[in-house]
Amino acid sequence: MSYLAQSNQTAGICIYCDLPKTTYETGFWAGNLDCLASAAQNGCLRCSFLAKCITCFAPGTFNERNRFRVWPCFRLCELTINRDEFVLDIFSIPGGVSTLYQGIPVKSLLPGETSSDKTFRTIANWINDCTRNHIGCNPTVPTSVDYSQLPKRILELTGGRITLREYPSERPLYACLSHCWGTSDRIIKTSLTNFDEFKNEVLWNNLTENFKHAVDICRRLDIGFLWIDSLCIIQDSENDWKEESAKMASIYENAFLTIAATKSKEGAGGCYATTSPEFLGISVPNTDIYVRRHCPEFPTHWIHKDPERWPLLSRGWVYQEMRLSRRVLHFCSQEVIWECRESRKSESGCSDKDLSTDKPYYKDTMDAAVPYWKLEEDPRKLWYRTVHEYSRMQLTFEKDKFPALAALTQKMETLRGDDRFLAGLWEKTLLLDLLWMVWPSPVTGRSATWRAPTWSWASVQSQVMWESSVDSVLSSVQVVDIHYTTEGPTHMGEIREAAIILRAPVIRARIENNRPCLDPTITSLGEIAIINEKIDYLFSMRGKYHVSSGTKVSIIPIGISMRNHRYTGIVLITRDGTLLHERIGYVELAHHNTRGILEGDIKAGKGTEEANINYVNSILTNLPLSNITIV
């Protein structure tokens, strides 16, 4: 043993956690479990306590291959046991905190069944707190009700029966159900044939588990009405579907509560669940402390949502339902999680978060960290975030691409004044909106069924995003004309005609190895190079939209990023000898030194970056201009 180690041991300092042996005060420390056991045997209360907690949950694991990492106050304990990595929850329960463990988190034991009376007492407390204290969740009820924006039909659950009510004469307090349909023929649906029958009664035995549990949840919470899409919209009436789906924003916003069957991939999955034993608390002997496996934390952002753990949250229609609902009860695999506009609560306490504060730490480039209500101050960025999150969602029918977002599109129309919705883009910011890119990479070819013009992100079947630092456009680029008409409301996206005409510089290029490359014979571009590129779809897929190596293409520079010292543009191709162009990709152009500067291979002198972008700007703005029609 070293002299320092001997001195620490003499002074009562644990040589493993490097803190006094006689206190439970903690910092961060990590190591092997066999070393932790040795420190515990040498009289360190802290190491002994942690070893006891781990032994309760996973006995027989103290060897050099198994490791741990602990955060201050035992907030988290990460374990690697036989190559299985997980987080151990060490906590006390409300009212049970002793003086020895004051810093340990206070959480709740799970009841074991999400249908339990204890769960519903917790839900009632959440509702009571929200309705009493959350201003953002409780808008003032208007003195006059616009019944046209309420559901045309709703299920009444009173009197022990379920009946389909049409044109309710009062403003009912109702819940909505958010669910995955799964195999559609297993879902009970209202049709023109059974409509009159359902007005008399919807039989209990015909309901799926999702529907039965939703009815039970409403009745236990004293909510007398329930809206379910498949039962409250006549499914074989195109006119009724268009009318009611166009009101989706108001239907979910006016609901008192949304019940989410978050754990279920289909109607038979149900809302209720039995908690796995590893997530139930185990009492640590001779203490008032409990241990369990840390419950799955509800994802903070839509781009982090795991479709296996949270299958409902991967569905396209559900995205706007969650965004618009004032209060949501997520029935998950291990517990129930509450979300409203001001807070997130969980039965275990593992997913609790205050959503009401305007935290000052975020940067402009981190829009995913900004509350949606805060982003309303910049509708363009709010729309970019919305599309970025929505475009990764799954749709059973690609024709629903715009309808499944229509409610949020309507909300955006109120923020953008007299602006016009153009196939997922907006007229007043059209040039910047054109600069979407597939991210991280395309997953398929271009759809053979036309859904949107190629200049729209809705024309691809991949997630898209925008470079947040691009906020101005090349002075020589202009929108000359827009030809855009739809059948019905524009936000529903049933497009009849969609073409835009730009006046802009055109740079010749070609496709090599599925990438756009500048034509080396063009000397007028000087030191300009393609720094980054993203293709819209897999060019290698055979068929109408196949793009082979050597194919001639055009690059239209449009946007400017002063932060990255780049110009951004779109890649176009002409087909069948016409003068009409189709978009096939996105590029970033810059001085050829820029890549080396950004990667650290070249040290830029003072003013070099500004000089480079001025050089590129002078070349691009002096290129000949052409009128380009993009379809």
XYZ file of C-alpha atoms in Angstrom, residues 3-586:
584
model
C 2.165 6.099 1.726
C -0.781 8.258 0.541
C -3.172 5.320 0.801
C -1.843 4.519 4.316
C -2.334 8.174 5.325
C -5.910 8.205 3.985
C -6.747 4.985 5.768
C -5.308 6.371 9.009
C -7.336 9.554 8.549
C -10.545 7.574 8.060
C -10.701 8.237 4.324
C -11.911 5.368 2.139
C -9.188 4.588 -0.383
C -11.842 3.573 -2.887
C -14.436 6.386 -2.875
C -11.928 8.916 -1.431
C -14.394 10.287 1.149
C -14.709 9.885 4.948
C -15.725 6.342 5.841
C -18.230 7.435 8.463
C -20.591 9.544 6.297
C -23.058 8.884 3.509
C -22.157 12.066 1.641
C -21.353 11.126 -1.953
C -19.711 12.390 -5.094
C -19.351 10.585 -8.401
C -17.333 7.400 -8.310
C -16.949 4.264 -10.408
C -15.111 0.963 -10.497
C -15.315 -2.830 -10.198
C -17.809 -4.498 -7.902
C -15.131 -6.672 -6.281
C -13.247 -3.508 -5.230
C -16.493 -2.060 -3.873
C -16.966 -5.188 -1.748
C -13.426 -4.854 -0.373
C -14.011 -1.212 0.579
C -17.241 -2.200 2.317
C -15.364 -4.812 4.373
C -12.815 -2.141 5.356
C -15.502 -0.188 7.178
C -16.674 2.470 4.674
C -20.353 3.126 5.402
C -20.902 4.563 1.929
C -19.411 1.602 0.061
C -21.095 -0.821 2.433
C -24.471 0.801 1.803
C -24.050 0.716 -1.988
C -22.843 -2.897 -1.871
C -25.900 -3.814 0.208
C -28.236 -2.118 -2.318
C -26.655 -3.960 -5.246
C -26.712 -7.277 -3.374
C -30.451 -6.892 -2.724
C -31.156 -6.474 -6.429
C -28.468 -8.647 -8.029
C -26.812 -11.042 -5.529
C -23.704 -12.980 -6.538
C -22.394 -10.334 -8.936
C -19.329 -9.084 -7.077
C -16.428 -9.878 -9.370
C -13.902 -7.852 -11.344
C -15.786 -8.161 -14.638
C -18.859 -6.383 -13.298
C -18.711 -2.628 -12.919
C -20.668 0.278 -11.462
C -20.923 4.070 -11.769
C -22.677 6.165 -9.113
C -23.811 9.797 -9.229
C -23.889 12.106 -6.168
C -26.625 11.313 -3.617
C -27.122 7.958 -5.371
C -29.316 9.701 -7.965
C -28.346 7.038 -10.497
C -26.350 3.840 -10.252
C -25.321 2.369 -13.590
C -24.405 -1.317 -13.504
C -22.704 -3.608 -15.999
C -23.377 -7.181 -14.944
C -22.402 -10.028 -17.246
C -22.340 -7.480 -20.094
C -25.928 -6.439 -19.386
C -26.083 -2.687 -18.787
C -28.895 -1.133 -16.788
C -29.626 1.551 -14.185
C -30.392 0.702 -10.566
C -32.849 2.998 -8.819
C -31.952 3.695 -5.160
C -34.683 5.714 -3.456
C -36.783 6.370 -0.398
C -40.553 6.679 -0.408
C -42.599 9.737 0.635
C -42.672 10.088 4.425
C -39.882 7.543 4.917
C -36.725 9.655 4.686
C -34.262 9.061 7.555
C -31.526 11.446 8.638
C -28.807 9.172 7.228
C -30.072 9.259 3.663
C -31.483 12.761 3.242
C -29.936 13.305 -0.184
C -31.366 10.159 -1.750
C -34.214 10.783 -4.244
C -37.771 10.371 -3.011
C -39.862 8.288 -5.407
C -42.887 6.022 -5.259
C -43.347 2.268 -5.275
C -45.308 0.969 -8.248
C -48.548 -0.861 -7.403
C -47.823 -3.641 -9.934
C -50.974 -3.185 -12.047
C -51.801 -0.050 -14.011
C -55.491 -0.860 -13.503
C -55.111 -0.710 -9.707
C -57.046 1.599 -7.405
C -53.715 3.093 -6.285
C -52.926 4.053 -9.897
C -56.275 5.769 -10.264
C -55.836 7.654 -6.990
C -52.530 8.925 -8.396
C -54.235 9.920 -11.668
C -56.940 11.754 -9.734
C -54.242 13.725 -7.890
C -52.575 14.666 -11.179
C -55.889 15.844 -12.624
C -56.713 17.817 -9.489
C -53.317 19.570 -9.519
C -53.593 20.395 -13.231
C -57.148 21.726 -13.166
C -56.464 23.826 -10.059
C -52.973 25.173 -10.752
C -52.017 25.024 -14.448
C -53.084 28.171 -16.266
C -51.696 26.921 -19.584
C -53.816 23.767 -19.451
C -57.090 25.473 -18.566
C -58.167 28.071 -21.127
C -61.170 30.210 -20.354
C -64.367 28.509 -21.538
C -65.999 30.729 -24.192
C -69.422 32.134 -23.378
C -70.766 30.975 -26.735
C -69.890 27.528 -28.030
C -68.942 26.981 -31.675
C -70.524 23.565 -32.091
C -69.125 23.235 -35.599
C -65.679 22.729 -34.049
C -66.827 20.046 -31.598
C -67.067 16.363 -32.520
C -70.110 15.665 -34.649
C -70.546 12.368 -32.808
C -69.402 11.106 -29.440
C -69.846 7.957 -27.337
C -71.996 8.355 -24.238
C -70.924 6.022 -21.426
C -73.602 6.666 -18.810
C -76.262 4.277 -17.565
C -74.109 1.187 -18.013
C -74.459 1.349 -21.802
C -72.406 2.726 -24.693
C -74.323 4.713 -27.287
C -73.266 6.814 -30.238
C -74.637 10.333 -29.777
C -74.898 12.711 -32.728
C -75.004 16.523 -32.518
C -74.827 16.792 -28.697
C -76.965 19.719 -27.499
C -74.500 20.720 -24.773
C -70.719 21.132 -24.525
C -69.796 17.717 -23.115
C -66.727 17.006 -20.998
C -65.112 14.200 -22.963
C -61.910 12.216 -23.397
C -60.233 11.133 -26.636
C -58.556 7.797 -27.258
C -55.212 7.730 -29.069
C -54.387 4.223 -30.276
C -52.781 2.078 -32.963
C -55.345 0.415 -35.180
C -53.140 -2.549 -36.036
C -54.945 -5.049 -38.250
C -57.821 -2.837 -39.355
C -60.377 -5.643 -39.799
C -60.149 -6.385 -36.053
C -61.212 -2.843 -35.127
C -64.914 -2.154 -34.649
C -65.872 0.689 -36.970
C -68.949 2.783 -37.597
C -70.281 2.420 -41.136
C -73.350 3.543 -43.022
C -74.755 0.067 -42.389
C -74.416 -0.110 -38.590
C -74.762 3.600 -37.800
C -78.387 3.384 -36.587
C -77.558 0.267 -34.562
C -74.726 2.058 -32.727
C -77.035 4.998 -31.950
C -79.047 2.514 -29.915
C -76.046 0.685 -28.355
C -72.478 -0.347 -29.071
C -72.163 -3.812 -27.578
C -69.370 -4.297 -25.031
C -68.321 -7.698 -26.380
C -67.620 -6.192 -29.814
C -65.019 -3.781 -28.453
C -61.276 -4.390 -28.626
C -59.229 -4.354 -25.412
C -58.066 -0.808 -26.140
C -61.677 0.376 -26.379
C -62.856 -1.563 -23.311
C -60.048 -0.194 -21.177
C -60.659 3.366 -22.438
C -64.325 3.112 -21.456
C -63.339 1.746 -18.027
C -60.805 4.553 -17.525
C -63.422 7.191 -18.354
C -65.980 5.708 -16.001
C -63.469 5.455 -13.137
C -62.549 9.127 -13.673
C -66.202 10.230 -13.934
C -65.859 11.253 -17.574
C -69.165 10.521 -19.270
C -68.184 10.855 -22.944
C -65.459 9.376 -25.127
C -64.319 10.152 -28.693
C -62.785 7.280 -30.698
C -61.973 7.924 -34.349
C -63.115 4.566 -35.735
C -66.495 4.815 -33.982
C -67.184 8.554 -34.173
C -66.349 8.985 -37.864
C -68.312 7.013 -40.458
C -65.482 5.055 -42.005
C -67.047 4.315 -45.397
C -68.218 7.874 -45.990
C -65.534 9.959 -47.706
C -67.434 13.184 -47.054
C -67.842 12.458 -43.344
C -64.166 11.517 -43.016
C -63.054 14.751 -44.707
C -65.384 16.853 -42.554
C -64.385 15.327 -39.221
C -60.667 14.852 -39.912
C -60.474 18.551 -40.810
C -61.646 19.316 -37.239
C -58.993 17.148 -35.564
C -57.215 20.109 -33.965
C -60.325 21.335 -32.170
C -61.438 17.803 -31.235
C -58.209 17.070 -29.359
C -57.734 20.593 -27.987
C -61.288 20.692 -26.585
C -61.007 17.266 -24.975
C -60.587 17.268 -21.199
C -58.135 14.390 -21.468
C -56.519 12.093 -24.034
C -56.108 8.434 -23.110
C -53.093 6.967 -24.922
C -52.667 3.211 -25.374
C -48.936 3.914 -25.626
C -47.727 0.348 -25.048
C -49.944 -1.324 -27.640
C -49.169 -2.014 -31.297
C -52.788 -2.890 -32.074
C -56.312 -2.837 -30.680
C -55.980 -6.133 -28.816
C -53.042 -4.863 -26.720
C -55.144 -2.882 -24.283
C -54.196 0.017 -22.053
C -53.623 -1.853 -18.808
C -50.424 -3.738 -17.974
C -48.763 -5.771 -15.234
C -45.445 -4.337 -14.067
C -42.394 -6.596 -14.512
C -40.960 -7.745 -11.134
C -37.584 -6.037 -11.717
C -39.331 -2.637 -11.638
C -41.020 -3.300 -8.282
C -39.122 -2.028 -5.242
C -37.086 -4.313 -2.957
C -36.523 -3.129 0.608
C -32.857 -2.839 1.659
C -32.579 -4.628 5.064
C -32.364 -2.394 8.160
C -33.013 0.777 6.139
C -35.980 2.714 4.771
C -34.441 2.534 1.284
C -35.675 0.601 -1.750
C -33.982 -0.580 -4.926
C -35.342 -1.566 -8.344
C -34.417 -1.357 -11.986
C -34.883 2.213 -13.181
C -38.184 2.502 -15.028
C -37.920 3.406 -18.732
C -37.766 7.194 -18.951
C -40.322 8.804 -21.207
C -38.456 10.237 -24.218
C -37.815 13.962 -24.074
C -37.968 14.560 -27.839
C -39.893 12.869 -30.651
C -36.696 11.933 -32.459
C -35.720 9.749 -29.473
C -38.922 7.740 -29.235
C -38.272 3.973 -29.428
C -40.981 2.268 -31.563
C -40.524 -1.013 -29.695
C -40.948 0.476 -26.227
C -43.474 3.175 -27.202
C -45.171 1.792 -30.361
C -48.001 4.321 -30.365
C -45.537 7.211 -30.562
C -44.152 6.059 -33.913
C -47.480 6.485 -35.709
C -48.006 9.480 -37.991
C -51.571 10.303 -36.933
C -50.589 10.236 -33.258
C -48.000 13.016 -33.600
C -50.545 15.811 -33.889
C -52.833 14.158 -31.344
C -50.085 14.387 -28.719
C -49.062 17.901 -29.748
C -52.621 19.243 -29.521
C -53.928 17.475 -26.406
C -54.044 19.473 -23.188
C -53.610 16.445 -20.962
C -52.480 12.927 -21.860
C -52.477 9.723 -19.827
C -49.918 7.351 -21.312
C -50.653 3.756 -20.353
C -47.211 2.199 -20.721
C -45.774 -1.267 -20.140
C -44.621 -0.633 -16.567
C -46.540 2.415 -15.325
C -48.837 5.297 -16.226
C -47.243 8.588 -17.282
C -49.025 11.938 -17.291
C -48.249 14.785 -19.677
C -49.883 18.185 -19.750
C -48.648 21.531 -21.016
C -46.892 22.324 -17.745
C -45.605 19.037 -16.336
C -44.790 15.390 -16.859
C -45.519 12.984 -13.995
C -44.950 9.255 -13.633
C -46.097 6.758 -11.024
C -42.499 5.841 -10.236
C -41.172 9.396 -10.346
C -38.493 8.387 -12.885
C -39.925 10.508 -15.733
C -41.044 13.580 -13.779
C -40.232 16.918 -15.410
C -41.403 20.514 -15.179
C -42.438 21.639 -18.681
C -43.683 25.103 -17.772
C -40.463 27.085 -17.460
C -38.754 29.072 -20.186
C -35.252 27.783 -19.518
C -32.551 30.198 -20.678
C -29.852 27.617 -21.442
C -30.901 26.676 -24.984
C -29.241 28.072 -28.093
C -30.908 29.136 -31.317
C -29.386 26.106 -33.038
C -30.958 23.692 -30.564
C -34.609 24.085 -31.506
C -35.443 20.588 -30.226
C -34.757 21.839 -26.682
C -37.110 24.819 -26.947
C -40.744 24.483 -25.794
C -43.204 24.515 -28.683
C -44.979 27.558 -27.273
C -41.681 29.452 -27.196
C -40.957 28.557 -30.831
C -44.280 30.122 -31.822
C -42.341 33.397 -31.772
C -40.526 32.088 -34.864
C -43.124 30.116 -36.889
C -40.573 29.129 -39.539
C -38.393 27.306 -37.009
C -41.457 25.813 -35.333
C -42.544 24.393 -38.699
C -39.069 23.012 -39.400
C -39.045 21.233 -36.054
C -42.577 19.944 -36.634
C -41.698 18.455 -40.029
C -38.398 17.063 -38.719
C -40.252 15.169 -35.979
C -43.277 14.201 -38.056
C -41.353 12.973 -41.102
C -39.935 10.028 -39.146
C -43.420 8.804 -38.208
C -45.021 5.745 -39.785
C -48.195 5.862 -41.866
C -50.173 2.854 -43.043
C -51.279 4.836 -46.097
C -48.922 7.353 -47.710
C -51.960 9.291 -48.956
C -52.398 10.417 -45.339
C -49.102 12.368 -45.371
C -50.816 15.775 -45.322
C -54.143 14.843 -43.621
C -52.277 13.379 -40.618
C -50.565 16.752 -40.160
C -53.535 18.912 -41.160
C -54.508 19.926 -37.629
C -51.032 21.313 -36.940
C -51.011 22.931 -40.368
C -54.209 24.767 -39.434
C -52.577 25.956 -36.209
C -49.578 27.157 -38.205
C -51.886 29.117 -40.529
C -53.065 31.160 -37.547
C -49.429 31.990 -36.665
C -48.416 32.954 -40.195
C -51.158 35.459 -40.987
C -51.904 35.746 -44.708
C -49.273 33.177 -45.719
C -50.157 30.235 -48.000
C -49.484 26.523 -47.441
C -47.748 24.948 -50.452
C -47.410 21.163 -50.267
C -45.677 21.276 -46.879
C -43.840 24.568 -47.518
C -44.984 28.194 -47.107
C -45.156 30.913 -49.743
C -43.515 33.739 -47.757
C -40.498 31.612 -46.795
C -40.509 29.427 -49.905
C -36.846 29.851 -50.882
C -35.617 28.889 -47.413
C -38.225 26.118 -47.124
C -36.910 24.534 -50.337
C -33.630 23.789 -48.527
C -34.777 20.678 -46.662
C -32.479 17.677 -46.660
C -33.016 13.969 -46.053
C -31.437 13.106 -42.703
C -29.505 11.028 -41.913
C -29.870 9.238 -45.267
C -32.646 8.006 -47.565
C -34.182 4.645 -46.727
C -35.911 3.864 -50.015
C -36.461 4.977 -53.590
C -38.948 7.581 -54.697
C -42.556 6.426 -54.441
C -44.090 5.366 -57.750
C -47.377 6.957 -56.631
C -47.305 10.759 -56.959
C -48.180 12.438 -53.669
C -46.453 15.817 -53.808
C -44.140 17.816 -56.103
C -40.470 16.890 -55.916
C -39.646 20.257 -54.334
C -41.687 19.230 -51.280
C -40.317 17.111 -48.425
C -43.569 15.138 -48.653
C -42.313 13.615 -51.927
C -39.783 11.451 -50.048
C -40.281 8.615 -47.597
C -37.490 9.531 -45.195
C -36.912 11.854 -42.268
C -35.951 15.389 -43.257
C -34.488 18.452 -41.556
C -33.223 21.975 -42.243
C -29.821 23.457 -41.471
C -30.805 25.907 -38.717
C -28.027 28.404 -39.475
C -29.331 29.148 -42.997
C -31.461 32.281 -42.615
C -30.869 34.396 -45.731
C -30.892 33.836 -49.479
C -28.678 34.740 -52.408
C -29.725 38.164 -53.673
C -29.966 37.043 -57.290
C -32.496 34.238 -56.599
C -36.186 35.100 -56.942
C -39.542 33.331 -57.071
C -41.052 34.254 -60.435
C -44.352 32.386 -60.242
C -46.242 29.702 -58.330
C -48.857 27.408 -59.848
C -50.595 25.607 -57.005
C -54.181 24.399 -56.642
C -55.848 21.785 -54.434
C -59.104 19.934 -54.102
C -60.707 21.161 -50.877
C -58.835 22.960 -48.061
C -55.131 23.533 -48.728
C -54.096 22.047 -45.365
C -55.519 18.666 -46.394
C -52.971 18.562 -49.233
C -55.079 17.014 -52.010
C -52.994 18.591 -54.768
C -54.175 19.145 -58.347
C -51.310 21.299 -59.681
C -47.924 22.146 -58.167
C -45.127 23.956 -59.981
C -42.802 26.796 -59.042
C -40.681 28.982 -61.307
C -37.404 30.379 -59.957
C -35.054 32.882 -61.547
C -31.629 31.791 -60.356
C -28.047 30.953 -61.330
C -27.594 27.414 -62.639
C -24.433 25.382 -62.064
C -23.783 22.363 -64.275
C -22.968 19.103 -62.487
C -23.326 15.357 -62.886
C -23.999 12.294 -60.752
C -20.989 10.105 -59.921
C -21.252 7.175 -57.500
C -24.701 8.389 -56.419
C -23.328 11.837 -55.540
C -23.587 15.203 -57.309
C -20.207 16.471 -58.551
C -19.373 19.802 -60.166
C -18.510 19.705 -63.847
C -14.687 20.059 -63.887
C -14.795 21.886 -67.241
C -16.470 24.912 -65.625
C -13.646 27.361 -64.920
C -15.887 30.237 -63.848
C -16.479 28.638 -60.440
C -12.844 29.082 -59.454
C -12.215 27.718 -55.927
C -15.830 26.712 -55.217
C -16.418 23.075 -54.171
C -19.280 20.872 -52.956
C -18.630 20.522 -49.224
C -21.653 18.390 -48.341
C -24.480 16.697 -50.197
C -27.641 14.736 -49.418
C -29.612 12.787 -52.003
C -33.397 12.714 -51.708
C -33.827 9.003 -52.390
C -31.829 5.927 -53.399
C -30.838 6.565 -57.014
C -29.899 2.904 -57.514
C -33.511 1.723 -57.314
C -34.670 0.606 -60.761
C -37.662 2.194 -62.394
C -38.879 5.606 -63.489
C -36.765 7.559 -60.998
C -33.468 5.687 -61.389
C -30.453 7.999 -61.751
C -27.322 6.471 -63.258
C -23.711 7.648 -62.978
C -22.829 10.273 -65.544
C -26.332 11.777 -65.569
C -26.219 15.544 -66.064
C -27.866 17.603 -63.309
C -28.155 21.256 -62.289
C -27.417 22.915 -58.937
C -29.400 25.995 -57.889
C -27.647 27.896 -55.040
C -30.207 29.540 -52.751
C -29.386 29.860 -49.045
C -26.528 31.394 -47.070
C -25.064 30.187 -43.756
C -22.690 32.788 -42.358
C -21.934 30.579 -39.366
C -20.784 27.634 -41.490
C -19.484 29.840 -44.339
C -21.504 27.882 -46.875
C -24.107 28.334 -49.568
C -26.894 25.788 -49.730
C -28.806 24.723 -52.805
C -30.879 22.036 -54.472
C -29.984 19.523 -57.168
C -32.311 19.267 -60.181
C -32.720 16.859 -63.076
C -34.722 17.081 -66.311
C -36.586 14.067 -67.657
C -37.928 12.955 -71.021
C -36.382 15.886 -72.888
C -38.710 18.468 -71.297
C -37.792 21.800 -69.755
C -39.408 20.765 -66.459
C -37.073 20.064 -63.561
C -37.392 17.652 -60.646
C -35.531 17.970 -57.391
C -33.277 15.003 -56.465
C -30.976 16.346 -53.748
C -29.418 19.032 -51.552
